[in-house]
Short mmCIF file of C-alpha atoms in Angstrom, two decimals:
data_model
loop_
_atom_site.label_atom_id
_atom_site.label_comp_id
_atom_site.label_asym_id
_atom_site.label_seq_id
_atom_site.Cartn_x
_atom_site.Cartn_y
_atom_site.Cartn_z
CA UNK R 1 -15.05 -29.11 14.89
CA UNK R 2 -12.08 -31.44 14.85
CA UNK R 3 -10.02 -28.56 13.45
CA UNK R 4 -10.08 -26.85 16.81
CA UNK R 5 -8.84 -29.70 18.96
CA UNK R 6 -5.52 -28.00 19.57
CA UNK R 7 -7.02 -25.07 21.39
CA UNK R 8 -10.47 -26.35 22.25
CA UNK R 9 -10.21 -25.18 25.83
CA UNK R 10 -9.17 -21.66 24.98
CA UNK R 11 -11.47 -21.29 22.01
CA UNK R 12 -14.49 -22.26 24.08
CA UNK R 13 -13.92 -19.20 26.24
CA UNK R 14 -12.73 -16.80 23.56
CA UNK R 15 -13.86 -17.88 20.12
CA UNK R 16 -11.70 -16.40 17.33
CA UNK R 17 -13.24 -13.08 16.40
CA UNK R 18 -13.50 -11.85 12.85
CA UNK R 19 -14.15 -8.11 12.93
CA UNK R 20 -17.53 -6.77 11.90
CA UNK R 21 -17.79 -4.15 9.15
CA UNK R 22 -20.63 -1.85 8.22
CA UNK R 23 -21.33 -1.73 4.50
CA UNK R 24 -22.45 1.38 2.64
CA UNK R 25 -23.55 1.19 -0.98
CA UNK R 26 -24.04 4.00 -3.44
CA UNK R 27 -26.68 2.93 -5.88
CA UNK R 28 -26.28 5.66 -8.50
CA UNK R 29 -24.02 8.57 -9.30
CA UNK R 30 -25.06 11.61 -7.33
CA UNK R 31 -26.69 9.58 -4.58
CA UNK R 32 -25.26 9.23 -1.09
CA UNK R 33 -23.85 5.98 0.19
CA UNK R 34 -26.53 4.27 2.23
CA UNK R 35 -26.13 1.68 4.91
CA UNK R 36 -26.81 -1.76 3.44
CA UNK R 37 -25.89 -4.08 6.31
CA UNK R 38 -22.79 -5.64 7.78
CA UNK R 39 -20.28 -8.39 7.05
CA UNK R 40 -17.57 -10.25 8.93
CA UNK R 41 -14.09 -10.05 7.42
CA UNK R 42 -10.49 -10.19 8.55
CA UNK R 43 -9.51 -6.86 6.99
CA UNK R 44 -10.78 -4.03 4.80
CA UNK R 45 -9.93 -5.64 1.47
CA UNK R 46 -11.73 -8.85 2.38
CA UNK R 47 -14.64 -6.84 3.74
CA UNK R 48 -15.02 -5.17 0.34
CA UNK R 49 -15.00 -8.57 -1.32
CA UNK R 50 -17.61 -9.90 1.06
CA UNK R 51 -19.75 -6.78 0.72
CA UNK R 52 -19.68 -7.08 -3.05
CA UNK R 53 -20.84 -10.68 -2.83
CA UNK R 54 -23.49 -10.20 -0.20
CA UNK R 55 -25.00 -6.83 -1.13
CA UNK R 56 -24.42 -6.11 -4.83
CA UNK R 57 -25.32 -9.38 -6.55
CA UNK R 58 -28.30 -7.91 -8.34
CA UNK R 59 -26.71 -4.73 -9.57
CA UNK R 60 -27.52 -2.65 -6.49
CA UNK R 61 -24.43 -0.53 -6.45
CA UNK R 62 -21.72 1.48 -8.13
CA UNK R 63 -19.55 2.06 -5.10
CA UNK R 64 -18.98 0.37 -1.76
CA UNK R 65 -17.64 1.71 1.52
CA UNK R 66 -16.77 -0.53 4.41
CA UNK R 67 -16.19 0.88 7.87
CA UNK R 68 -15.14 -1.06 10.96
CA UNK R 69 -18.23 -1.30 13.15
CA UNK R 70 -16.00 -0.47 16.10
CA UNK R 71 -15.29 2.94 14.52
CA UNK R 72 -18.94 3.94 14.76
CA UNK R 73 -20.14 5.79 17.82
CA UNK R 74 -23.87 5.51 18.24
CA UNK R 75 -26.40 7.41 20.30
CA UNK R 76 -27.76 5.59 23.32
CA UNK R 77 -31.36 4.44 22.84
CA UNK R 78 -32.01 5.48 26.45
CA UNK R 79 -31.29 9.09 25.46
CA UNK R 80 -34.13 9.07 22.99
CA UNK R 81 -36.34 11.47 24.87
CA UNK R 82 -33.60 13.98 25.47
CA UNK R 83 -32.24 13.86 21.93
CA UNK R 84 -35.28 13.54 19.74
CA UNK R 85 -38.45 14.37 21.62
CA UNK R 86 -37.89 18.19 21.82
CA UNK R 87 -37.80 18.40 18.03
CA UNK R 88 -41.45 17.48 17.71
CA UNK R 89 -42.54 20.17 20.18
CA UNK R 90 -41.04 23.01 18.18
CA UNK R 91 -43.68 23.37 15.53
CA UNK R 92 -41.96 26.32 13.84
CA UNK R 93 -39.36 23.85 12.62
CA UNK R 94 -41.99 22.11 10.54
CA UNK R 95 -43.15 24.54 7.86
CA UNK R 96 -46.39 22.75 7.23
CA UNK R 97 -48.73 25.73 7.75
CA UNK R 98 -47.62 27.94 4.89
CA UNK R 99 -49.79 28.27 1.81
CA UNK R 100 -47.72 27.11 -1.11
CA UNK R 101 -48.33 27.98 -4.74
CA UNK R 102 -49.20 24.93 -6.77
CA UNK R 103 -46.10 25.33 -8.88
CA UNK R 104 -43.93 24.48 -5.93
CA UNK R 105 -43.76 20.73 -5.74
CA UNK R 106 -42.32 18.39 -3.16
CA UNK R 107 -41.87 20.89 -0.34
CA UNK P 1 -14.62 -35.32 -38.45
CA UNK P 2 -16.62 -33.12 -36.18
CA UNK P 3 -16.41 -29.35 -36.24
CA UNK P 4 -13.26 -28.39 -34.29
CA UNK P 5 -15.03 -25.34 -32.84
CA UNK P 6 -17.61 -27.68 -31.28
CA UNK P 7 -14.82 -29.73 -29.72
CA UNK P 8 -13.04 -26.59 -28.49
CA UNK P 9 -16.21 -25.11 -27.00
CA UNK P 10 -16.95 -28.38 -25.22
CA UNK P 11 -13.47 -28.45 -23.68
CA UNK P 12 -13.96 -24.96 -22.30
CA UNK P 13 -17.53 -25.66 -21.22
CA UNK P 14 -16.56 -28.87 -19.43
CA UNK P 15 -13.87 -27.06 -17.44
CA UNK P 16 -16.40 -24.47 -16.35
CA UNK P 17 -19.25 -26.82 -15.51
CA UNK P 18 -17.12 -29.28 -13.52
CA UNK P 19 -15.41 -26.60 -11.46
CA UNK P 20 -18.78 -24.87 -11.00
CA UNK P 21 -20.27 -28.14 -9.75
CA UNK P 22 -17.30 -28.67 -7.44
CA UNK P 23 -17.61 -25.22 -5.92
CA UNK P 24 -21.32 -25.58 -5.47
CA UNK P 25 -20.58 -28.44 -3.07
CA UNK P 26 -19.60 -25.67 -0.65
CA UNK P 27 -23.07 -24.15 -0.77
CA UNK P 28 -24.33 -24.29 2.80
CA UNK P 29 -20.91 -25.42 4.05
CA UNK P 30 -18.78 -22.31 3.55
CA UNK P 31 -16.40 -21.38 6.36
CA UNK P 32 -18.37 -18.17 6.90
CA UNK P 33 -21.69 -16.96 5.58
CA UNK P 34 -19.92 -14.35 3.47
CA UNK P 35 -17.57 -16.90 1.91
CA UNK P 36 -20.42 -19.34 1.36
CA UNK P 37 -22.10 -16.70 -0.79
CA UNK P 38 -18.84 -15.80 -2.54
CA UNK P 39 -18.09 -19.40 -3.53
CA UNK P 40 -21.65 -19.90 -4.72
CA UNK P 41 -21.34 -16.70 -6.75
CA UNK P 42 -18.18 -17.96 -8.40
CA UNK P 43 -19.81 -21.34 -9.06
CA UNK P 44 -22.75 -19.61 -10.74
CA UNK P 45 -20.43 -17.48 -12.88
CA UNK P 46 -18.71 -20.63 -14.11
CA UNK P 47 -21.95 -22.48 -14.77
CA UNK P 48 -23.18 -19.43 -16.67
CA UNK P 49 -20.08 -19.53 -18.86
CA UNK P 50 -20.57 -23.26 -19.39
CA UNK P 51 -24.17 -22.70 -20.49
CA UNK P 52 -23.16 -20.18 -23.15
CA UNK P 53 -20.44 -22.50 -24.45
CA UNK P 54 -22.68 -25.58 -24.46
CA UNK P 55 -25.44 -23.67 -26.21
CA UNK P 56 -22.97 -22.57 -28.88
CA UNK P 57 -21.55 -26.09 -29.26
CA UNK P 58 -25.06 -27.52 -29.57
CA UNK P 59 -26.05 -24.96 -32.17
CA UNK P 60 -22.97 -25.57 -34.31
CA UNK P 61 -23.19 -29.32 -33.89
CA UNK P 62 -26.70 -29.30 -35.34
CA UNK P 63 -27.55 -32.75 -34.02
CA UNK P 64 -30.64 -31.78 -32.12
CA UNK P 65 -28.89 -31.80 -28.75
CA UNK P 66 -29.27 -28.83 -26.44
CA UNK P 67 -27.06 -27.46 -23.67
CA UNK P 68 -28.75 -29.66 -21.06
CA UNK P 69 -28.05 -32.84 -22.97
CA UNK P 70 -24.43 -31.90 -23.45
CA UNK P 71 -23.98 -31.24 -19.75
CA UNK P 72 -26.17 -33.93 -18.26
CA UNK P 73 -26.21 -36.86 -20.67
CA UNK P 74 -22.59 -37.35 -21.63
CA UNK P 75 -20.51 -39.90 -19.75
CA UNK P 76 -17.12 -39.61 -18.09
CA UNK P 77 -15.11 -40.58 -21.14
CA UNK P 78 -16.83 -37.93 -23.21
CA UNK P 79 -15.96 -35.11 -20.83
CA UNK P 80 -12.99 -33.02 -21.95
CA UNK P 81 -12.22 -31.02 -18.81
CA UNK P 82 -8.72 -30.81 -17.41
CA UNK P 83 -7.98 -32.86 -14.32
CA UNK P 84 -7.35 -29.82 -12.10
CA UNK P 85 -11.02 -28.82 -11.99
CA UNK P 86 -12.29 -32.25 -10.94
CA UNK P 87 -9.93 -32.55 -7.97
CA UNK P 88 -11.78 -32.79 -4.65
CA UNK P 89 -12.42 -29.66 -2.62
CA UNK P 90 -10.50 -30.82 0.44
CA UNK P 91 -10.40 -28.07 3.03
CA UNK P 92 -11.06 -24.42 2.22
CA UNK P 93 -7.34 -23.77 1.64
CA UNK P 94 -7.22 -26.44 -1.03
CA UNK P 95 -10.38 -25.18 -2.72
CA UNK P 96 -9.14 -21.62 -2.85
CA UNK P 97 -5.66 -22.68 -4.04
CA UNK P 98 -7.25 -24.65 -6.90
CA UNK P 99 -9.28 -21.55 -7.72
CA UNK P 100 -6.19 -19.36 -7.82
CA UNK P 101 -4.31 -21.71 -10.16
CA UNK P 102 -7.30 -21.90 -12.50
CA UNK P 103 -8.35 -18.24 -12.41
CA UNK P 104 -4.78 -17.00 -12.92
CA UNK P 105 -4.88 -18.85 -16.23
CA UNK P 106 -8.47 -18.18 -17.26
CA UNK P 107 -8.36 -14.43 -16.73
CA UNK P 108 -5.68 -13.74 -19.37
CA UNK P 109 -7.17 -16.57 -21.45
CA UNK P 110 -10.56 -14.89 -21.78
CA UNK P 111 -8.87 -11.53 -22.26
CA UNK P 112 -6.98 -12.94 -25.24
CA UNK P 113 -10.09 -14.73 -26.45
CA UNK P 114 -11.94 -11.43 -26.87
CA UNK P 115 -9.82 -11.10 -30.01
CA UNK P 116 -10.97 -14.44 -31.43
CA UNK P 117 -12.10 -14.50 -35.03
CA UNK P 118 -15.09 -16.51 -33.88
CA UNK P 119 -17.60 -13.82 -32.93
CA UNK P 120 -19.58 -15.93 -30.48
CA UNK P 121 -16.50 -17.06 -28.58
CA UNK P 122 -15.24 -13.46 -28.51
CA UNK P 123 -18.58 -12.29 -27.08
CA UNK P 124 -18.59 -15.01 -24.42
CA UNK P 125 -15.00 -14.02 -23.57
CA UNK P 126 -15.95 -10.38 -23.10
CA UNK P 127 -18.44 -11.38 -20.42
CA UNK P 128 -16.31 -14.06 -18.80
CA UNK P 129 -13.21 -11.88 -18.61
CA UNK P 130 -14.75 -9.56 -16.01
CA UNK P 131 -15.98 -12.47 -13.93
CA UNK P 132 -12.56 -14.09 -14.01
CA UNK P 133 -10.86 -10.87 -12.89
CA UNK P 134 -13.00 -11.04 -9.78
CA UNK P 135 -12.39 -14.77 -9.20
CA UNK P 136 -8.67 -14.16 -9.47
CA UNK P 137 -8.69 -11.30 -7.03
CA UNK P 138 -10.88 -13.15 -4.55
CA UNK P 139 -8.81 -16.34 -4.55
CA UNK P 140 -5.52 -14.42 -4.49
CA UNK P 141 -6.56 -12.36 -1.45
CA UNK P 142 -7.48 -15.53 0.40
CA UNK P 143 -4.31 -17.42 -0.52
CA UNK P 144 -2.23 -14.46 0.67
CA UNK P 145 -4.02 -14.35 4.01
CA UNK P 146 -4.02 -18.10 4.57
CA UNK P 147 -0.44 -18.63 3.46
CA UNK P 148 0.74 -15.71 5.57
CA UNK P 149 -1.66 -16.61 8.38
CA UNK P 150 -1.19 -19.19 11.12
CA UNK P 151 1.18 -22.17 11.04
CA UNK P 152 -1.84 -24.35 10.42
CA UNK P 153 -3.22 -22.32 7.49
CA UNK P 154 0.27 -22.01 5.99
CA UNK P 155 0.82 -25.76 6.23
CA UNK P 156 -2.52 -26.57 4.63
CA UNK P 157 -1.96 -24.14 1.78
CA UNK P 158 1.53 -25.46 1.14
CA UNK P 159 0.27 -29.04 1.00
CA UNK P 160 -2.57 -28.05 -1.33
CA UNK P 161 -0.17 -26.20 -3.59
CA UNK P 162 2.21 -29.15 -3.81
CA UNK P 163 -0.61 -31.58 -4.58
CA UNK P 164 -2.34 -29.40 -7.14
CA UNK P 165 0.79 -28.22 -8.91
CA UNK P 166 1.04 -31.50 -10.84
CA UNK P 167 -2.27 -30.69 -12.51
CA UNK P 168 -1.26 -27.28 -13.88
CA UNK P 169 0.74 -28.63 -16.83
CA UNK P 170 -2.48 -29.55 -18.60
CA UNK P 171 -3.50 -25.88 -18.76
CA UNK P 172 -0.85 -25.34 -21.41
CA UNK P 173 -1.30 -28.47 -23.51
CA UNK P 174 -2.49 -28.31 -27.09
CA UNK P 175 -3.21 -30.94 -29.72
CA UNK P 176 -3.79 -31.01 -33.47
CA UNK P 177 -7.39 -29.74 -33.19
CA UNK P 178 -6.38 -26.82 -31.02
CA UNK P 179 -3.28 -25.98 -33.04
CA UNK P 180 -5.37 -25.69 -36.18
CA UNK P 181 -7.80 -23.33 -34.40
CA UNK P 182 -4.89 -21.29 -33.03
CA UNK P 183 -3.51 -21.09 -36.55
CA UNK P 184 -6.64 -19.51 -37.95
CA UNK P 185 -7.15 -17.09 -35.07
CA UNK P 186 -10.14 -18.82 -33.43
CA UNK P 187 -8.41 -20.29 -30.37
CA UNK P 188 -5.87 -18.82 -27.97
CA UNK P 189 -2.41 -20.36 -27.78
CA UNK P 190 -2.02 -21.25 -24.09
CA UNK P 191 1.76 -21.14 -24.44
CA UNK P 192 1.46 -17.38 -24.95
CA UNK P 193 -0.16 -17.08 -21.50
CA UNK P 194 2.37 -19.15 -19.61
CA UNK P 195 4.67 -16.32 -18.57
CA UNK P 196 1.81 -14.18 -17.30
CA UNK P 197 0.28 -17.10 -15.41
CA UNK P 198 3.60 -17.94 -13.79
CA UNK P 199 4.15 -14.30 -12.82
CA UNK P 200 0.68 -13.90 -11.33
CA UNK P 201 0.94 -17.11 -9.33
CA UNK P 202 4.49 -16.41 -8.15
CA UNK P 203 3.56 -12.92 -7.07
CA UNK P 204 0.60 -14.15 -5.00
CA UNK P 205 2.58 -17.02 -3.51
CA UNK P 206 5.43 -14.69 -2.56
CA UNK P 207 3.01 -12.47 -0.65
CA UNK P 208 1.57 -15.60 0.92
CA UNK P 209 5.08 -16.68 2.04
CA UNK P 210 4.70 -19.80 -0.10
CA UNK P 211 7.12 -21.06 -2.71
CA UNK P 212 6.29 -22.16 -6.22
CA UNK P 213 6.93 -25.91 -6.48
CA UNK P 214 9.35 -27.05 -9.16
CA UNK P 215 7.74 -28.49 -12.27
CA UNK P 216 7.93 -32.26 -12.01
CA UNK P 217 5.81 -34.97 -13.55
CA UNK P 218 2.55 -33.45 -14.78
CA UNK P 219 -0.76 -35.30 -14.73
CA UNK P 220 -2.60 -35.34 -18.01
CA UNK P 221 -5.41 -37.07 -19.88
CA UNK P 222 -8.54 -34.97 -19.37
CA UNK P 223 -8.62 -33.71 -22.95
CA UNK P 224 -8.63 -37.33 -24.14
CA UNK P 225 -11.41 -38.27 -21.74
CA UNK P 226 -9.06 -40.07 -19.34
CA UNK P 227 -10.09 -38.77 -15.94
CA UNK P 228 -9.28 -39.35 -12.32
CA UNK P 229 -11.66 -41.46 -10.26
CA UNK P 230 -13.32 -38.29 -8.99
CA UNK P 231 -15.14 -37.25 -12.15
CA UNK P 232 -17.56 -40.20 -12.10
CA UNK P 233 -18.71 -39.22 -8.64
CA UNK P 234 -19.25 -35.61 -9.67
CA UNK P 235 -21.27 -36.68 -12.69
CA UNK P 236 -23.38 -39.16 -10.77
CA UNK P 237 -24.52 -36.35 -8.54
CA UNK P 238 -24.74 -33.68 -11.22
CA UNK P 239 -26.55 -35.85 -13.76
CA UNK P 240 -28.80 -37.80 -11.42
CA UNK P 241 -31.97 -35.81 -11.98
CA UNK P 242 -31.76 -35.71 -15.76
CA UNK P 243 -31.05 -39.43 -15.92
CA UNK P 244 -33.76 -40.38 -13.44
CA UNK P 245 -36.32 -38.19 -15.17
CA UNK P 246 -35.19 -37.93 -18.80
CA UNK P 247 -36.21 -34.71 -20.47
CA UNK P 248 -37.50 -33.29 -17.20
CA UNK P 249 -37.81 -29.52 -17.09
CA UNK P 250 -38.69 -27.05 -14.37
#
């Protein structure tokens, strides 16, 4: 607290921002990188360090990607009906009514 | 006289356990959640290394002491750690500068130690070397960003560097026990690591817009059990539980 006395007024309004990064971990060779969570870090190198410490302590990964959260464009939750609802009404997209031979697994 | 390998292992173990204990003081107080976890990770790495070294010392000593007794029931004067690792944390800049100075030495040290004629020490080194590579990178990245950061972070790092520099001479000291072990290929001659250490540190400091202080008077005494006033306080906290409840286990 006392460290901020110099700019207490300004920092109250605009606290110093450390950018947020999204962390993607690949758990095994051949797998895709999957979103693991996020970290705060000043730059990409530090974000990798932080991601390693926070998300791979128990041997979860072989590879880490970090991406600035600001670089991600996300769909608007309000658009849910428009974007996702029609998919469930087109039953021909869900090949659940074919008879499959037993030899075919995991269809 | 006692087995020189026991003495050597204890010196290494004491360095690790004291710095590990120091870093663990940050647990719950880190400047950010991410760094809190990173410092705790590094502390655990060091305590893990200490455990292996204590266990080996205890086994070779053969006096019915185990790793816990070596860590928790010896007094200040029996500890053989260098003074650098017992220096107070200060602010984050000071902690991370201390870590850089130590890791820049310990990384090549463990690398060289993998070639030790003592198989156990070589095996411990093989594990520790990878951990140290990470500690070095982590502390170097921070020192670069803090030194080359704001006026305030630069000033704090410069002050930390100047204060801690006097404790780096001890990294390269040897005595009769160590010289004998170096002679028969068990120990690593720290003098052989000096150039690499200096180069690593200078390179990081240059990127951090900081200058290497000139070598002046160097503090010493840890190897002889002559410590700064700080070690007693560390031990009183670290050893409290074992002394209050002797032989207590989880």
